[in-house]
């Protein structure tokens, strides 16, 4: 968790509307057609001027999930929205 807490975000080269960050997979559930992946990440909350943890859920089709070989306890690079409407919301696992 120390590595996660000390991670920072950088702007995604392919689309500057997104950040790239580091997230920790803490739960995976298999659904009929996809996987539900729950992640936690650390970010700097400008309103409170402190580092905080936030959780998000992403969904992934079964073929992509198997190709990425994701597991609980794994640190993964994630794509986060920069929009002020939903700041830091994870849009996908890279």
mmCIF file of N, CA and C in Angstrom:
data_model
loop_
_atom_site.group_PDB
_atom_site.id
_atom_site.type_symbol
_atom_site.label_atom_id
_atom_site.label_comp_id
_atom_site.label_asym_id
_atom_site.label_seq_id
_atom_site.Cartn_x
_atom_site.Cartn_y
_atom_site.Cartn_z
ATOM 1 N N UNK A 1 0.825 -1.198 0.000
ATOM 2 C CA UNK A 1 0.000 0.000 0.000
ATOM 3 C C UNK A 1 0.867 1.259 0.000
ATOM 4 N N UNK A 2 2.077 1.148 0.513
ATOM 5 C CA UNK A 2 2.970 2.297 0.532
ATOM 6 C C UNK A 2 3.283 2.762 -0.887
ATOM 7 N N UNK A 3 3.518 1.817 -1.792
ATOM 8 C CA UNK A 3 3.794 2.152 -3.186
ATOM 9 C C UNK A 3 2.588 2.856 -3.820
ATOM 10 N N UNK A 4 1.396 2.392 -3.477
ATOM 11 C CA UNK A 4 0.169 2.997 -3.997
ATOM 12 C C UNK A 4 0.002 4.415 -3.462
ATOM 13 N N UNK A 5 0.233 4.598 -2.177
ATOM 14 C CA UNK A 5 0.067 5.912 -1.553
ATOM 15 C C UNK A 5 1.053 6.941 -2.097
ATOM 16 N N UNK A 6 2.234 6.493 -2.477
ATOM 17 C CA UNK A 6 3.264 7.408 -2.971
ATOM 18 C C UNK A 6 3.238 7.590 -4.485
ATOM 19 N N UNK A 7 2.284 6.972 -5.162
ATOM 20 C CA UNK A 7 2.209 7.107 -6.616
ATOM 21 C C UNK A 7 1.576 8.446 -7.001
ATOM 22 N N UNK A 8 1.921 8.905 -8.185
ATOM 23 C CA UNK A 8 1.383 10.151 -8.706
ATOM 24 C C UNK A 8 0.706 9.898 -10.048
ATOM 25 N N UNK A 9 -0.040 10.876 -10.516
ATOM 26 C CA UNK A 9 -0.706 10.796 -11.807
ATOM 27 C C UNK A 9 0.097 11.568 -12.838
ATOM 28 N N UNK A 10 0.012 11.129 -14.083
ATOM 29 C CA UNK A 10 0.568 11.914 -15.179
ATOM 30 C C UNK A 10 -0.444 11.922 -16.319
ATOM 31 N N UNK A 11 -0.349 12.931 -17.166
ATOM 32 C CA UNK A 11 -1.301 13.082 -18.261
ATOM 33 C C UNK A 11 -1.076 11.970 -19.282
ATOM 34 N N UNK A 12 -2.154 11.382 -19.737
ATOM 35 C CA UNK A 12 -2.134 10.307 -20.723
ATOM 36 C C UNK A 12 -1.723 10.887 -22.072
ATOM 37 N N UNK A 13 -0.654 10.372 -22.656
ATOM 38 C CA UNK A 13 -0.107 10.921 -23.905
ATOM 39 C C UNK A 13 -1.088 10.869 -25.070
ATOM 40 N N UNK A 14 -1.891 9.825 -25.132
ATOM 41 C CA UNK A 14 -2.786 9.641 -26.275
ATOM 42 C C UNK A 14 -4.032 10.529 -26.228
ATOM 43 N N UNK A 15 -4.402 11.003 -25.031
ATOM 44 C CA UNK A 15 -5.580 11.860 -24.889
ATOM 45 C C UNK A 15 -5.437 12.650 -23.596
ATOM 46 N N UNK A 16 -5.196 13.946 -23.697
ATOM 47 C CA UNK A 16 -4.930 14.733 -22.488
ATOM 48 C C UNK A 16 -6.164 14.995 -21.628
ATOM 49 N N UNK A 17 -7.288 14.374 -21.952
ATOM 50 C CA UNK A 17 -8.465 14.451 -21.084
ATOM 51 C C UNK A 17 -8.403 13.414 -19.961
ATOM 52 N N UNK A 18 -7.316 12.634 -19.929
ATOM 53 C CA UNK A 18 -7.176 11.558 -18.950
ATOM 54 C C UNK A 18 -5.828 11.615 -18.253
ATOM 55 N N UNK A 19 -5.805 11.068 -17.027
ATOM 56 C CA UNK A 19 -4.587 10.834 -16.264
ATOM 57 C C UNK A 19 -4.285 9.341 -16.293
ATOM 58 N N UNK A 20 -3.033 8.989 -16.080
ATOM 59 C CA UNK A 20 -2.638 7.606 -15.836
ATOM 60 C C UNK A 20 -2.185 7.537 -14.391
ATOM 61 N N UNK A 21 -2.687 6.531 -13.674
ATOM 62 C CA UNK A 21 -2.317 6.358 -12.280
ATOM 63 C C UNK A 21 -2.125 4.900 -11.946
ATOM 64 N N UNK A 22 -1.831 4.626 -10.701
ATOM 65 C CA UNK A 22 -1.615 3.272 -10.207
ATOM 66 C C UNK A 22 -2.761 2.913 -9.272
ATOM 67 N N UNK A 23 -3.333 1.727 -9.477
ATOM 68 C CA UNK A 23 -4.449 1.268 -8.645
ATOM 69 C C UNK A 23 -4.196 -0.158 -8.170
ATOM 70 N N UNK A 24 -4.860 -0.505 -7.091
ATOM 71 C CA UNK A 24 -4.743 -1.824 -6.469
ATOM 72 C C UNK A 24 -6.066 -2.569 -6.637
ATOM 73 N N UNK A 25 -6.016 -3.777 -7.174
ATOM 74 C CA UNK A 25 -7.221 -4.601 -7.333
ATOM 75 C C UNK A 25 -7.514 -5.281 -6.003
ATOM 76 N N UNK A 26 -8.684 -4.987 -5.416
ATOM 77 C CA UNK A 26 -9.019 -5.606 -4.139
ATOM 78 C C UNK A 26 -10.172 -6.601 -4.230
ATOM 79 N N UNK A 27 -10.873 -6.647 -5.353
ATOM 80 C CA UNK A 27 -11.948 -7.635 -5.508
ATOM 81 C C UNK A 27 -12.259 -7.831 -6.987
ATOM 82 N N UNK A 28 -12.521 -9.075 -7.363
ATOM 83 C CA UNK A 28 -12.923 -9.409 -8.732
ATOM 84 C C UNK A 28 -14.124 -10.338 -8.648
ATOM 85 N N UNK A 29 -15.180 -9.990 -9.386
ATOM 86 C CA UNK A 29 -16.376 -10.838 -9.443
ATOM 87 C C UNK A 29 -16.678 -11.167 -10.897
ATOM 88 N N UNK A 30 -16.962 -12.438 -11.147
ATOM 89 C CA UNK A 30 -17.326 -12.854 -12.495
ATOM 90 C C UNK A 30 -18.827 -12.746 -12.677
ATOM 91 N N UNK A 31 -19.221 -12.097 -13.746
ATOM 92 C CA UNK A 31 -20.621 -11.942 -14.114
ATOM 93 C C UNK A 31 -20.868 -12.842 -15.325
ATOM 94 N N UNK A 32 -22.061 -12.834 -15.847
ATOM 95 C CA UNK A 32 -22.394 -13.685 -16.988
ATOM 96 C C UNK A 32 -21.520 -13.387 -18.200
ATOM 97 N N UNK A 33 -21.399 -12.115 -18.571
ATOM 98 C CA UNK A 33 -20.669 -11.744 -19.779
ATOM 99 C C UNK A 33 -19.405 -10.941 -19.530
ATOM 100 N N UNK A 34 -19.108 -10.628 -18.280
ATOM 101 C CA UNK A 34 -17.973 -9.749 -17.992
ATOM 102 C C UNK A 34 -17.483 -9.962 -16.566
ATOM 103 N N UNK A 35 -16.412 -9.246 -16.238
ATOM 104 C CA UNK A 35 -15.880 -9.241 -14.881
ATOM 105 C C UNK A 35 -16.065 -7.853 -14.281
ATOM 106 N N UNK A 36 -16.386 -7.829 -13.000
ATOM 107 C CA UNK A 36 -16.467 -6.594 -12.227
ATOM 108 C C UNK A 36 -15.186 -6.528 -11.396
ATOM 109 N N UNK A 37 -14.416 -5.457 -11.586
ATOM 110 C CA UNK A 37 -13.123 -5.322 -10.921
ATOM 111 C C UNK A 37 -13.161 -4.085 -10.035
ATOM 112 N N UNK A 38 -12.931 -4.291 -8.743
ATOM 113 C CA UNK A 38 -12.951 -3.182 -7.784
ATOM 114 C C UNK A 38 -11.516 -2.787 -7.469
ATOM 115 N N UNK A 39 -11.288 -1.463 -7.543
ATOM 116 C CA UNK A 39 -9.939 -0.926 -7.381
ATOM 117 C C UNK A 39 -9.912 0.194 -6.351
ATOM 118 N N UNK A 40 -8.751 0.385 -5.754
ATOM 119 C CA UNK A 40 -8.520 1.501 -4.844
ATOM 120 C C UNK A 40 -7.265 2.227 -5.334
ATOM 121 N N UNK A 41 -7.269 3.565 -5.220
ATOM 122 C CA UNK A 41 -6.107 4.354 -5.609
ATOM 123 C C UNK A 41 -5.970 5.538 -4.672
ATOM 124 N N UNK A 42 -4.811 6.141 -4.689
ATOM 125 C CA UNK A 42 -4.514 7.284 -3.839
ATOM 126 C C UNK A 42 -4.430 8.535 -4.703
ATOM 127 N N UNK A 43 -4.965 9.634 -4.221
ATOM 128 C CA UNK A 43 -4.907 10.891 -4.957
ATOM 129 C C UNK A 43 -4.810 12.045 -3.975
ATOM 130 N N UNK A 44 -4.349 13.171 -4.477
ATOM 131 C CA UNK A 44 -4.223 14.358 -3.639
ATOM 132 C C UNK A 44 -5.510 15.157 -3.717
ATOM 133 N N UNK A 45 -6.228 15.259 -2.613
ATOM 134 C CA UNK A 45 -7.484 15.998 -2.546
ATOM 135 C C UNK A 45 -7.168 17.477 -2.323
ATOM 136 N N UNK A 46 -7.336 18.262 -3.373
ATOM 137 C CA UNK A 46 -6.992 19.686 -3.284
ATOM 138 C C UNK A 46 -7.886 20.450 -2.313
ATOM 139 N N UNK A 47 -9.123 20.002 -2.147
ATOM 140 C CA UNK A 47 -10.032 20.688 -1.224
ATOM 141 C C UNK A 47 -9.584 20.553 0.227
ATOM 142 N N UNK A 48 -8.995 19.408 0.563
ATOM 143 C CA UNK A 48 -8.567 19.161 1.941
ATOM 144 C C UNK A 48 -7.048 19.238 2.104
ATOM 145 N N UNK A 49 -6.326 19.338 0.978
ATOM 146 C CA UNK A 49 -4.865 19.399 0.972
ATOM 147 C C UNK A 49 -4.228 18.182 1.638
ATOM 148 N N UNK A 50 -4.792 17.006 1.363
ATOM 149 C CA UNK A 50 -4.240 15.761 1.898
ATOM 150 C C UNK A 50 -4.342 14.661 0.843
ATOM 151 N N UNK A 51 -3.535 13.610 1.033
ATOM 152 C CA UNK A 51 -3.635 12.418 0.191
ATOM 153 C C UNK A 51 -4.755 11.551 0.744
ATOM 154 N N UNK A 52 -5.620 11.070 -0.134
ATOM 155 C CA UNK A 52 -6.729 10.212 0.283
ATOM 156 C C UNK A 52 -6.792 8.992 -0.627
ATOM 157 N N UNK A 53 -7.533 7.992 -0.184
ATOM 158 C CA UNK A 53 -7.804 6.818 -0.999
ATOM 159 C C UNK A 53 -9.227 6.904 -1.523
ATOM 160 N N UNK A 54 -9.414 6.431 -2.736
ATOM 161 C CA UNK A 54 -10.729 6.423 -3.357
ATOM 162 C C UNK A 54 -10.908 5.081 -4.056
ATOM 163 N N UNK A 55 -12.150 4.610 -4.155
ATOM 164 C CA UNK A 55 -12.423 3.343 -4.832
ATOM 165 C C UNK A 55 -13.263 3.580 -6.076
ATOM 166 N N UNK A 56 -13.109 2.684 -7.031
ATOM 167 C CA UNK A 56 -13.901 2.673 -8.256
ATOM 168 C C UNK A 56 -14.086 1.237 -8.705
ATOM 169 N N UNK A 57 -15.058 1.046 -9.572
ATOM 170 C CA UNK A 57 -15.312 -0.251 -10.174
ATOM 171 C C UNK A 57 -15.264 -0.105 -11.685
ATOM 172 N N UNK A 58 -14.582 -1.030 -12.343
ATOM 173 C CA UNK A 58 -14.575 -1.071 -13.806
ATOM 174 C C UNK A 58 -15.079 -2.449 -14.237
ATOM 175 N N UNK A 59 -15.600 -2.498 -15.440
ATOM 176 C CA UNK A 59 -16.103 -3.743 -16.003
ATOM 177 C C UNK A 59 -15.276 -4.083 -17.234
ATOM 178 N N UNK A 60 -15.007 -5.367 -17.406
ATOM 179 C CA UNK A 60 -14.163 -5.804 -18.500
ATOM 180 C C UNK A 60 -14.712 -7.093 -19.082
ATOM 181 N N UNK A 61 -14.701 -7.180 -20.417
ATOM 182 C CA UNK A 61 -15.178 -8.415 -21.038
ATOM 183 C C UNK A 61 -14.223 -9.560 -20.697
ATOM 184 N N UNK A 62 -14.732 -10.771 -20.771
ATOM 185 C CA UNK A 62 -13.982 -11.937 -20.317
ATOM 186 C C UNK A 62 -12.706 -12.190 -21.106
ATOM 187 N N UNK A 63 -12.728 -11.959 -22.413
ATOM 188 C CA UNK A 63 -11.534 -12.188 -23.223
ATOM 189 C C UNK A 63 -10.406 -11.234 -22.845
ATOM 190 N N UNK A 64 -10.733 -9.962 -22.654
ATOM 191 C CA UNK A 64 -9.730 -8.971 -22.259
ATOM 192 C C UNK A 64 -9.196 -9.286 -20.872
ATOM 193 N N UNK A 65 -10.085 -9.658 -19.967
ATOM 194 C CA UNK A 65 -9.687 -9.996 -18.604
ATOM 195 C C UNK A 65 -8.682 -11.140 -18.611
ATOM 196 N N UNK A 66 -8.979 -12.186 -19.361
ATOM 197 C CA UNK A 66 -8.081 -13.343 -19.418
ATOM 198 C C UNK A 66 -6.754 -12.987 -20.073
ATOM 199 N N UNK A 67 -6.778 -12.140 -21.089
ATOM 200 C CA UNK A 67 -5.543 -11.730 -21.763
ATOM 201 C C UNK A 67 -4.638 -10.914 -20.829
ATOM 202 N N UNK A 68 -5.232 -10.118 -19.960
ATOM 203 C CA UNK A 68 -4.456 -9.295 -19.027
ATOM 204 C C UNK A 68 -4.017 -10.085 -17.797
ATOM 205 N N UNK A 69 -4.645 -11.240 -17.551
ATOM 206 C CA UNK A 69 -4.300 -12.108 -16.421
ATOM 207 C C UNK A 69 -4.326 -11.340 -15.089
ATOM 208 N N UNK A 70 -5.426 -10.653 -14.827
ATOM 209 C CA UNK A 70 -5.570 -9.835 -13.626
ATOM 210 C C UNK A 70 -5.896 -10.697 -12.409
ATOM 211 N N UNK A 71 -5.398 -10.261 -11.245
ATOM 212 C CA UNK A 71 -5.617 -10.980 -9.998
ATOM 213 C C UNK A 71 -5.794 -9.998 -8.841
ATOM 214 N N UNK A 72 -6.516 -10.431 -7.819
ATOM 215 C CA UNK A 72 -6.648 -9.638 -6.594
ATOM 216 C C UNK A 72 -5.258 -9.469 -5.992
ATOM 217 N N UNK A 73 -4.978 -8.267 -5.519
ATOM 218 C CA UNK A 73 -3.692 -7.971 -4.903
ATOM 219 C C UNK A 73 -2.686 -7.375 -5.869
ATOM 220 N N UNK A 74 -3.057 -7.246 -7.112
ATOM 221 C CA UNK A 74 -2.165 -6.746 -8.143
ATOM 222 C C UNK A 74 -2.249 -5.219 -8.259
ATOM 223 N N UNK A 75 -1.111 -4.568 -8.487
ATOM 224 C CA UNK A 75 -1.066 -3.144 -8.808
ATOM 225 C C UNK A 75 -1.097 -3.018 -10.323
ATOM 226 N N UNK A 76 -1.979 -2.151 -10.841
ATOM 227 C CA UNK A 76 -2.144 -2.002 -12.283
ATOM 228 C C UNK A 76 -2.198 -0.522 -12.644
ATOM 229 N N UNK A 77 -1.778 -0.203 -13.871
ATOM 230 C CA UNK A 77 -1.934 1.155 -14.372
ATOM 231 C C UNK A 77 -3.381 1.335 -14.801
ATOM 232 N N UNK A 78 -3.956 2.476 -14.432
ATOM 233 C CA UNK A 78 -5.354 2.753 -14.747
ATOM 234 C C UNK A 78 -5.484 4.119 -15.392
ATOM 235 N N UNK A 79 -6.516 4.244 -16.214
ATOM 236 C CA UNK A 79 -6.814 5.487 -16.912
ATOM 237 C C UNK A 79 -7.918 6.208 -16.146
ATOM 238 N N UNK A 80 -7.661 7.451 -15.742
ATOM 239 C CA UNK A 80 -8.581 8.224 -14.902
ATOM 240 C C UNK A 80 -9.058 9.466 -15.644
ATOM 241 N N UNK A 81 -10.316 9.787 -15.473
ATOM 242 C CA UNK A 81 -10.919 10.954 -16.098
ATOM 243 C C UNK A 81 -10.410 12.227 -15.429
ATOM 244 N N UNK A 82 -10.134 13.267 -16.218
ATOM 245 C CA UNK A 82 -9.705 14.562 -15.683
ATOM 246 C C UNK A 82 -10.856 15.551 -15.574
ATOM 247 N N UNK A 83 -12.020 15.213 -16.074
ATOM 248 C CA UNK A 83 -13.167 16.120 -16.078
ATOM 249 C C UNK A 83 -13.541 16.534 -14.652
ATOM 250 N N UNK A 84 -13.931 17.786 -14.495
ATOM 251 C CA UNK A 84 -14.339 18.264 -13.171
ATOM 252 C C UNK A 84 -15.658 17.639 -12.716
ATOM 253 N N UNK A 85 -16.426 17.072 -13.660
ATOM 254 C CA UNK A 85 -17.684 16.401 -13.304
ATOM 255 C C UNK A 85 -17.433 15.089 -12.570
ATOM 256 N N UNK A 86 -16.439 14.356 -12.991
ATOM 257 C CA UNK A 86 -16.107 13.061 -12.376
ATOM 258 C C UNK A 86 -14.584 12.919 -12.257
ATOM 259 N N UNK A 87 -13.940 13.798 -11.493
ATOM 260 C CA UNK A 87 -12.482 13.750 -11.425
ATOM 261 C C UNK A 87 -11.965 12.438 -10.842
ATOM 262 N N UNK A 88 -10.949 11.908 -11.474
ATOM 263 C CA UNK A 88 -10.234 10.703 -11.065
ATOM 264 C C UNK A 88 -11.027 9.407 -11.229
ATOM 265 N N UNK A 89 -12.241 9.451 -11.765
ATOM 266 C CA UNK A 89 -12.987 8.211 -11.991
ATOM 267 C C UNK A 89 -12.205 7.345 -12.971
ATOM 268 N N UNK A 90 -12.064 6.069 -12.647
ATOM 269 C CA UNK A 90 -11.311 5.153 -13.498
ATOM 270 C C UNK A 90 -12.166 4.769 -14.686
ATOM 271 N N UNK A 91 -11.613 4.920 -15.880
ATOM 272 C CA UNK A 91 -12.354 4.522 -17.074
ATOM 273 C C UNK A 91 -11.912 3.160 -17.584
ATOM 274 N N UNK A 92 -10.656 2.775 -17.343
ATOM 275 C CA UNK A 92 -10.211 1.443 -17.759
ATOM 276 C C UNK A 92 -8.880 1.084 -17.134
ATOM 277 N N UNK A 93 -8.564 -0.196 -17.184
ATOM 278 C CA UNK A 93 -7.260 -0.709 -16.775
ATOM 279 C C UNK A 93 -6.415 -0.796 -18.036
ATOM 280 N N UNK A 94 -5.230 -0.221 -17.999
ATOM 281 C CA UNK A 94 -4.352 -0.238 -19.182
ATOM 282 C C UNK A 94 -3.592 -1.550 -19.293
#
